[in-house]
PDB file of C-alpha atoms in Angstrom:
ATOM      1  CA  UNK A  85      -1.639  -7.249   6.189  1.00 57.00           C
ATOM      2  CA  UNK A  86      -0.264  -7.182   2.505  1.00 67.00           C
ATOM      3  CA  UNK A  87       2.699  -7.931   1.278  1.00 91.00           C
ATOM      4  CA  UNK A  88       4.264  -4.973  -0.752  1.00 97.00           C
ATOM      5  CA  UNK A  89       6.128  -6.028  -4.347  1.00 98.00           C
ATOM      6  CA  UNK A  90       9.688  -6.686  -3.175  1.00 97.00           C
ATOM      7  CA  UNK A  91      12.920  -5.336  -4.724  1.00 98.00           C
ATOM      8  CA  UNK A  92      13.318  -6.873  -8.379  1.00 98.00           C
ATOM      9  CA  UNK A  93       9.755  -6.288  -9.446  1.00 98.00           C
ATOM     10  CA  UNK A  94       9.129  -4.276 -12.195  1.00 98.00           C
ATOM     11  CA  UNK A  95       7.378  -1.298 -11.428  1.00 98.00           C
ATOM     12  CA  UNK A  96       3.695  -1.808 -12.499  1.00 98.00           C
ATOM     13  CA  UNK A  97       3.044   0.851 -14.638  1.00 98.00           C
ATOM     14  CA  UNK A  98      -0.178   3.521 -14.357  1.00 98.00           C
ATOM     15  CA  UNK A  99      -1.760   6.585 -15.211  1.00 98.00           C
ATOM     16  CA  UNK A 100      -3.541   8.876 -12.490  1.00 98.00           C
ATOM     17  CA  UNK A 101      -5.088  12.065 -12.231  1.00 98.00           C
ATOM     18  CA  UNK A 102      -2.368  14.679 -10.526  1.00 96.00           C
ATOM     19  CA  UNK A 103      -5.213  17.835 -11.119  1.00 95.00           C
ATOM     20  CA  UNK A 104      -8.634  17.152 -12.289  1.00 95.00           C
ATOM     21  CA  UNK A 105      -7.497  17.708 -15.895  1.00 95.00           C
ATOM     22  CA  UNK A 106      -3.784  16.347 -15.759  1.00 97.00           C
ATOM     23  CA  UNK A 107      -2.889  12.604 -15.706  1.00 98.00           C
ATOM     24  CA  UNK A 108       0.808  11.292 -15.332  1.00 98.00           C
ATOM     25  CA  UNK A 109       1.866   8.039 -16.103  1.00 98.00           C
ATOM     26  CA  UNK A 110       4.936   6.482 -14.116  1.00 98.00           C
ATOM     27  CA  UNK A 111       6.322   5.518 -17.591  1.00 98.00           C
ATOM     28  CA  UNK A 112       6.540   9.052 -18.089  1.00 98.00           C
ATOM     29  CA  UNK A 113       9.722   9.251 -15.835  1.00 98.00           C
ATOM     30  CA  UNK A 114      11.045   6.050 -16.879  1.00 97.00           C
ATOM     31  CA  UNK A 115      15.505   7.377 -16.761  1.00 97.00           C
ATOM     32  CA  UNK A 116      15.223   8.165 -13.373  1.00 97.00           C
ATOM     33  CA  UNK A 117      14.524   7.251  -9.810  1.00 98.00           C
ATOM     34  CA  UNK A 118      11.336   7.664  -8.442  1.00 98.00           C
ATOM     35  CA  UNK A 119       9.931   7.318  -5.353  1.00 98.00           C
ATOM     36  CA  UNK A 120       6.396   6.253  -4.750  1.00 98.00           C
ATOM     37  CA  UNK A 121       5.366   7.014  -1.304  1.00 98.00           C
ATOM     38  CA  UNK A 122       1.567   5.183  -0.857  1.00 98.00           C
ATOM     39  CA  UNK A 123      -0.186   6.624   2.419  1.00 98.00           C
ATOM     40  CA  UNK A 124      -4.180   6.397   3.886  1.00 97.00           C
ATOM     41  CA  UNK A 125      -5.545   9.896   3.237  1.00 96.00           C
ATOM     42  CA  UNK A 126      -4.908  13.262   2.595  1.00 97.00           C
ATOM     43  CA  UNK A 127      -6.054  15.788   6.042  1.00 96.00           C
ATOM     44  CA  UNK A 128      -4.960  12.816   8.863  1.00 93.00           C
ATOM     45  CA  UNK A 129      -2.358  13.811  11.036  1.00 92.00           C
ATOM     46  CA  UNK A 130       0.674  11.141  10.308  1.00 96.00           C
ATOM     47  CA  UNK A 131      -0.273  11.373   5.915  1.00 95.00           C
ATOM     48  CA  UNK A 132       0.008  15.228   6.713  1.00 95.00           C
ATOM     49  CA  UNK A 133       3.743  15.147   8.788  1.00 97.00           C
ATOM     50  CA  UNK A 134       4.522  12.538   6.196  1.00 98.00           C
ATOM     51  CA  UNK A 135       3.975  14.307   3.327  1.00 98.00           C
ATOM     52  CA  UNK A 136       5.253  17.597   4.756  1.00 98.00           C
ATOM     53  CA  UNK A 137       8.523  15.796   5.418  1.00 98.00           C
ATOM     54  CA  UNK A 138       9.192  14.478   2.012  1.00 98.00           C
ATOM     55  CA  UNK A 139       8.336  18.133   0.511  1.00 98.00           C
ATOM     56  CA  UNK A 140      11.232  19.591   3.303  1.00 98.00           C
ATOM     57  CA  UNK A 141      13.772  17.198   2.086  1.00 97.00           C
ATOM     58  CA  UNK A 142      12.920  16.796  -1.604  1.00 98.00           C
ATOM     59  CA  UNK A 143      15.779  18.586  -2.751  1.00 98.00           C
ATOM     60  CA  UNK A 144      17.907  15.901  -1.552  1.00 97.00           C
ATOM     61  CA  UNK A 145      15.970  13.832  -3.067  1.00 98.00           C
ATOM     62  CA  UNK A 146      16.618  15.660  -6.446  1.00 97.00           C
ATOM     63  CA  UNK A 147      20.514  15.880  -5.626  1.00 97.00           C
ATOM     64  CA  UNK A 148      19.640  11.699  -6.583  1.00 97.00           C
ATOM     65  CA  UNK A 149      17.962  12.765  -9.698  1.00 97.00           C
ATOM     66  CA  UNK A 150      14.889  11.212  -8.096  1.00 98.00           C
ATOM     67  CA  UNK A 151      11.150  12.519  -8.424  1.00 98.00           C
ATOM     68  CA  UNK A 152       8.883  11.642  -5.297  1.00 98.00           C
ATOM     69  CA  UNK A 153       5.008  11.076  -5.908  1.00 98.00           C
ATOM     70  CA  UNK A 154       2.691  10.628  -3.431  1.00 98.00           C
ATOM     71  CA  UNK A 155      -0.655   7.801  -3.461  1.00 98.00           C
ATOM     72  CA  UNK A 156      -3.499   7.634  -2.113  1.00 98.00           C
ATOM     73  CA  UNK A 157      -7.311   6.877  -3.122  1.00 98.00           C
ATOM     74  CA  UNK A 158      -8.058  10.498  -2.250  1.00 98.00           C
ATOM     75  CA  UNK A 159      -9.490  12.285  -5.472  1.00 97.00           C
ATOM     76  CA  UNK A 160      -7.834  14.689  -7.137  1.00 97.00           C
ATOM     77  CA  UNK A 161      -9.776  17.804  -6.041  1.00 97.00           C
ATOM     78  CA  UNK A 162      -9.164  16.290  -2.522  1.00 97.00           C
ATOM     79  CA  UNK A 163      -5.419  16.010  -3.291  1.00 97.00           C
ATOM     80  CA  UNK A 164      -5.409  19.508  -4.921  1.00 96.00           C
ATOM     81  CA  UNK A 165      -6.535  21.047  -1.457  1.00 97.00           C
ATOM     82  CA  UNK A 166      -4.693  19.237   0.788  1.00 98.00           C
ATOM     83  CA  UNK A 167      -1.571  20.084  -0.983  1.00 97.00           C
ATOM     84  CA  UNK A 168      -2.166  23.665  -1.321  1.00 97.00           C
ATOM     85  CA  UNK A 169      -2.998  24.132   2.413  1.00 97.00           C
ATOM     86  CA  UNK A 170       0.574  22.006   3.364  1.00 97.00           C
ATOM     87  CA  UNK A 171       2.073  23.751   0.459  1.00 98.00           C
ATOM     88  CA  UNK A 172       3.229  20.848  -0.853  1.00 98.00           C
ATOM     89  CA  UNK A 173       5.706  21.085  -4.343  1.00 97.00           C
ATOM     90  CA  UNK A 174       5.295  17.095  -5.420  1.00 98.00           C
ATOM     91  CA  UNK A 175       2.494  15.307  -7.404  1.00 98.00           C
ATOM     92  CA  UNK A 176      -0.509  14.036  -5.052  1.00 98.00           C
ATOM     93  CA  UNK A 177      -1.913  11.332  -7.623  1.00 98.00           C
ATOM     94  CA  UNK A 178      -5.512  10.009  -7.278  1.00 98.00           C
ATOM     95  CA  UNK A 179      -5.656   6.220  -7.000  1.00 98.00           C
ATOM     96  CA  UNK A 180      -9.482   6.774  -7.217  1.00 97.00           C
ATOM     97  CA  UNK A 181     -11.515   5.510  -9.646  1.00 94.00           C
ATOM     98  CA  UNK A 182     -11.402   2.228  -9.813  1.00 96.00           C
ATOM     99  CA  UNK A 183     -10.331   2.735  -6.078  1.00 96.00           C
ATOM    100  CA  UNK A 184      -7.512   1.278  -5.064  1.00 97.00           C
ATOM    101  CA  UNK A 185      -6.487  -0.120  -8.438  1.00 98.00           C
ATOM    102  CA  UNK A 186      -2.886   0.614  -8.614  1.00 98.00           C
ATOM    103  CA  UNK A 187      -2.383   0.172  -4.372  1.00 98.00           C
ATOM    104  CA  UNK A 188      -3.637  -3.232  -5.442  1.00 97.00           C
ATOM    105  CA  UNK A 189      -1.252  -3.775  -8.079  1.00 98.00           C
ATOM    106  CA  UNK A 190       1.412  -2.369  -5.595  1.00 98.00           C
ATOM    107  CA  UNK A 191       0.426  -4.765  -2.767  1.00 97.00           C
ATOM    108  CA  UNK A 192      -0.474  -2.051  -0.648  1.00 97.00           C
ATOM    109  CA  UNK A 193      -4.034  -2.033  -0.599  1.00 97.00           C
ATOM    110  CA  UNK A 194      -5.638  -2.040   2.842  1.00 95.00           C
ATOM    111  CA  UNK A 195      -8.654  -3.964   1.526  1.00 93.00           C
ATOM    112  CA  UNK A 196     -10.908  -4.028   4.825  1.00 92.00           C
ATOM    113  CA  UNK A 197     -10.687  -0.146   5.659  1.00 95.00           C
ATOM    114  CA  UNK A 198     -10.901   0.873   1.561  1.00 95.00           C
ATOM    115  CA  UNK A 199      -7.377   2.610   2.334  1.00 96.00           C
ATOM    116  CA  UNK A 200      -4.142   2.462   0.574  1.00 97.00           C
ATOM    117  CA  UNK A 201      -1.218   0.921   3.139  1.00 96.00           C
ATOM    118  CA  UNK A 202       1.311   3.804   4.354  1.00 97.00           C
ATOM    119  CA  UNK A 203       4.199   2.059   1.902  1.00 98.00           C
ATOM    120  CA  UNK A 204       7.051   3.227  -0.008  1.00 98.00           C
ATOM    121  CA  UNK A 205       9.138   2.268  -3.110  1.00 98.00           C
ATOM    122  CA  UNK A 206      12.122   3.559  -4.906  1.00 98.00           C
ATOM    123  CA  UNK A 207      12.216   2.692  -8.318  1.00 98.00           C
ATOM    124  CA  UNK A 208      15.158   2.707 -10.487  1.00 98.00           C
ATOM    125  CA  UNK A 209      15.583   4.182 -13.821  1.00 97.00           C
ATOM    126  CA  UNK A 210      13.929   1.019 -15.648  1.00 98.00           C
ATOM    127  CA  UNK A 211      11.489   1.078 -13.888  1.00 98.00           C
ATOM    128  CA  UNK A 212      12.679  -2.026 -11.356  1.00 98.00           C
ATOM    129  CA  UNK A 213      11.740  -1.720  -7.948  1.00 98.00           C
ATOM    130  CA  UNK A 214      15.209  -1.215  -6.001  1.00 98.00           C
ATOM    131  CA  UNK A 215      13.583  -1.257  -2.242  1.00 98.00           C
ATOM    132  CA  UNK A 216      10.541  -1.099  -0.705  1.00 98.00           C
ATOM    133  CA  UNK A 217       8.721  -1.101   2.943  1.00 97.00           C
ATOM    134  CA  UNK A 218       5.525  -1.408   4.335  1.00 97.00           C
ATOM    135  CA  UNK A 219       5.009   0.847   7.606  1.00 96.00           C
ATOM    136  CA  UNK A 220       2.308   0.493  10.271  1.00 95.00           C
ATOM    137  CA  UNK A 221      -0.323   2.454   9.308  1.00 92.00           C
ATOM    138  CA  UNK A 222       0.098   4.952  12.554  1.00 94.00           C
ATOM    139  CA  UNK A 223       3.547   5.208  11.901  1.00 96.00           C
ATOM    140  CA  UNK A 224       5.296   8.027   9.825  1.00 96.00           C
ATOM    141  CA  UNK A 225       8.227   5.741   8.262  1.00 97.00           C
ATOM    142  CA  UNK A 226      10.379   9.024   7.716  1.00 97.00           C
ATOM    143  CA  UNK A 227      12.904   9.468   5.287  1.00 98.00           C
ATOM    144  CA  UNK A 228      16.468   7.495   6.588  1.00 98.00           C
ATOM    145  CA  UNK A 229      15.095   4.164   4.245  1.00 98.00           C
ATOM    146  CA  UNK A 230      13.853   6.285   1.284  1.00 98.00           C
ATOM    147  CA  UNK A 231      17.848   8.229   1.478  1.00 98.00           C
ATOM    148  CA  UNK A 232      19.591   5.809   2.140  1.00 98.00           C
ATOM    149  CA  UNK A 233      18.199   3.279  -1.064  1.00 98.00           C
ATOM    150  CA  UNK A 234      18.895   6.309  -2.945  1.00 98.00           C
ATOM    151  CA  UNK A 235      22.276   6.649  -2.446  1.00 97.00           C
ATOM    152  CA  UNK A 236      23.119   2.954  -2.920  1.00 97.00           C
ATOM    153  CA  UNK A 237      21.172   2.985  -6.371  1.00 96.00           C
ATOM    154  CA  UNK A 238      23.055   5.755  -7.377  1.00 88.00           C
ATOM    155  CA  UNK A 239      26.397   5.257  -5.866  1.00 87.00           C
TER     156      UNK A 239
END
């Protein structure tokens, strides 16, 4: 198993495809908290609940201020589906092409199965990693870590 980038890393930075035609660039939202939320693959059953779940409760997440993105090596056309049949409100971005690049730089790269690891960061607003986890890949991790490094970076 990999070791996700702990708490004091800086963020590596990227640029992915959100639509075929759109790229964003976690530099981009450099003054705020994001949270980076790395799962296997759009359309399986636990990415799906997990994804779902984050959409439910992003407006707490915006009472933080913070933006939530979601990873995977899923292309963008993939991404663009999946989130209009969960009717999902949150960038999907493509870590496609080269696959797995920024999973890799992340530490959660599942290199075996060609999958990224179901991990999550929150990121403060210099772009430092403030916490971070590493689930079991079956395993939805929820939201209780994601809320409650919120409110300590912000409180």
């Amino acid at each position: 198993m990999s070791q996700v980038l702990s708490p004091g890393t800086s963020a590596p930075d990227f640029t992915l495809h959100v639509t075929p035609d759109q790229c964003l660039s976690l530099s981009e939202l450099r003054g705020k908290p994001v949270i980076l939320a790395f799962y296997p693959a759009d359309w399986s059953p636990v990415c799906g609940d997990q994804m779902v779940l984050y959409n439910q409760i992003r407006p707490e997440f915006l009472k933080h201020g913070a933006e939530v993105l979601g990873v995977s090596v899923d292309g963008a056309w993939c991404h663009q589906a999946f989130a209009k049949a969960r009717n999902l409100h949150f960038p999907l971005l493509a870590d496609f092409e080269p696959k797995g690049a920024v999973s890799k730089s992340y530490g959660a790269y599942r290199e075996g199965d060609g999958v990224s690891e179901r991990a999550l960061f929150v990121i403060d607003k210099d772009g430092v990693i403030f916490w971070s986890y590493r689930s079991p890949l079956a395993v939805n991790p929820g939201a209780d870590g994601i809320l409650d490094a919120l409110e300590r970076l912000t409180s």
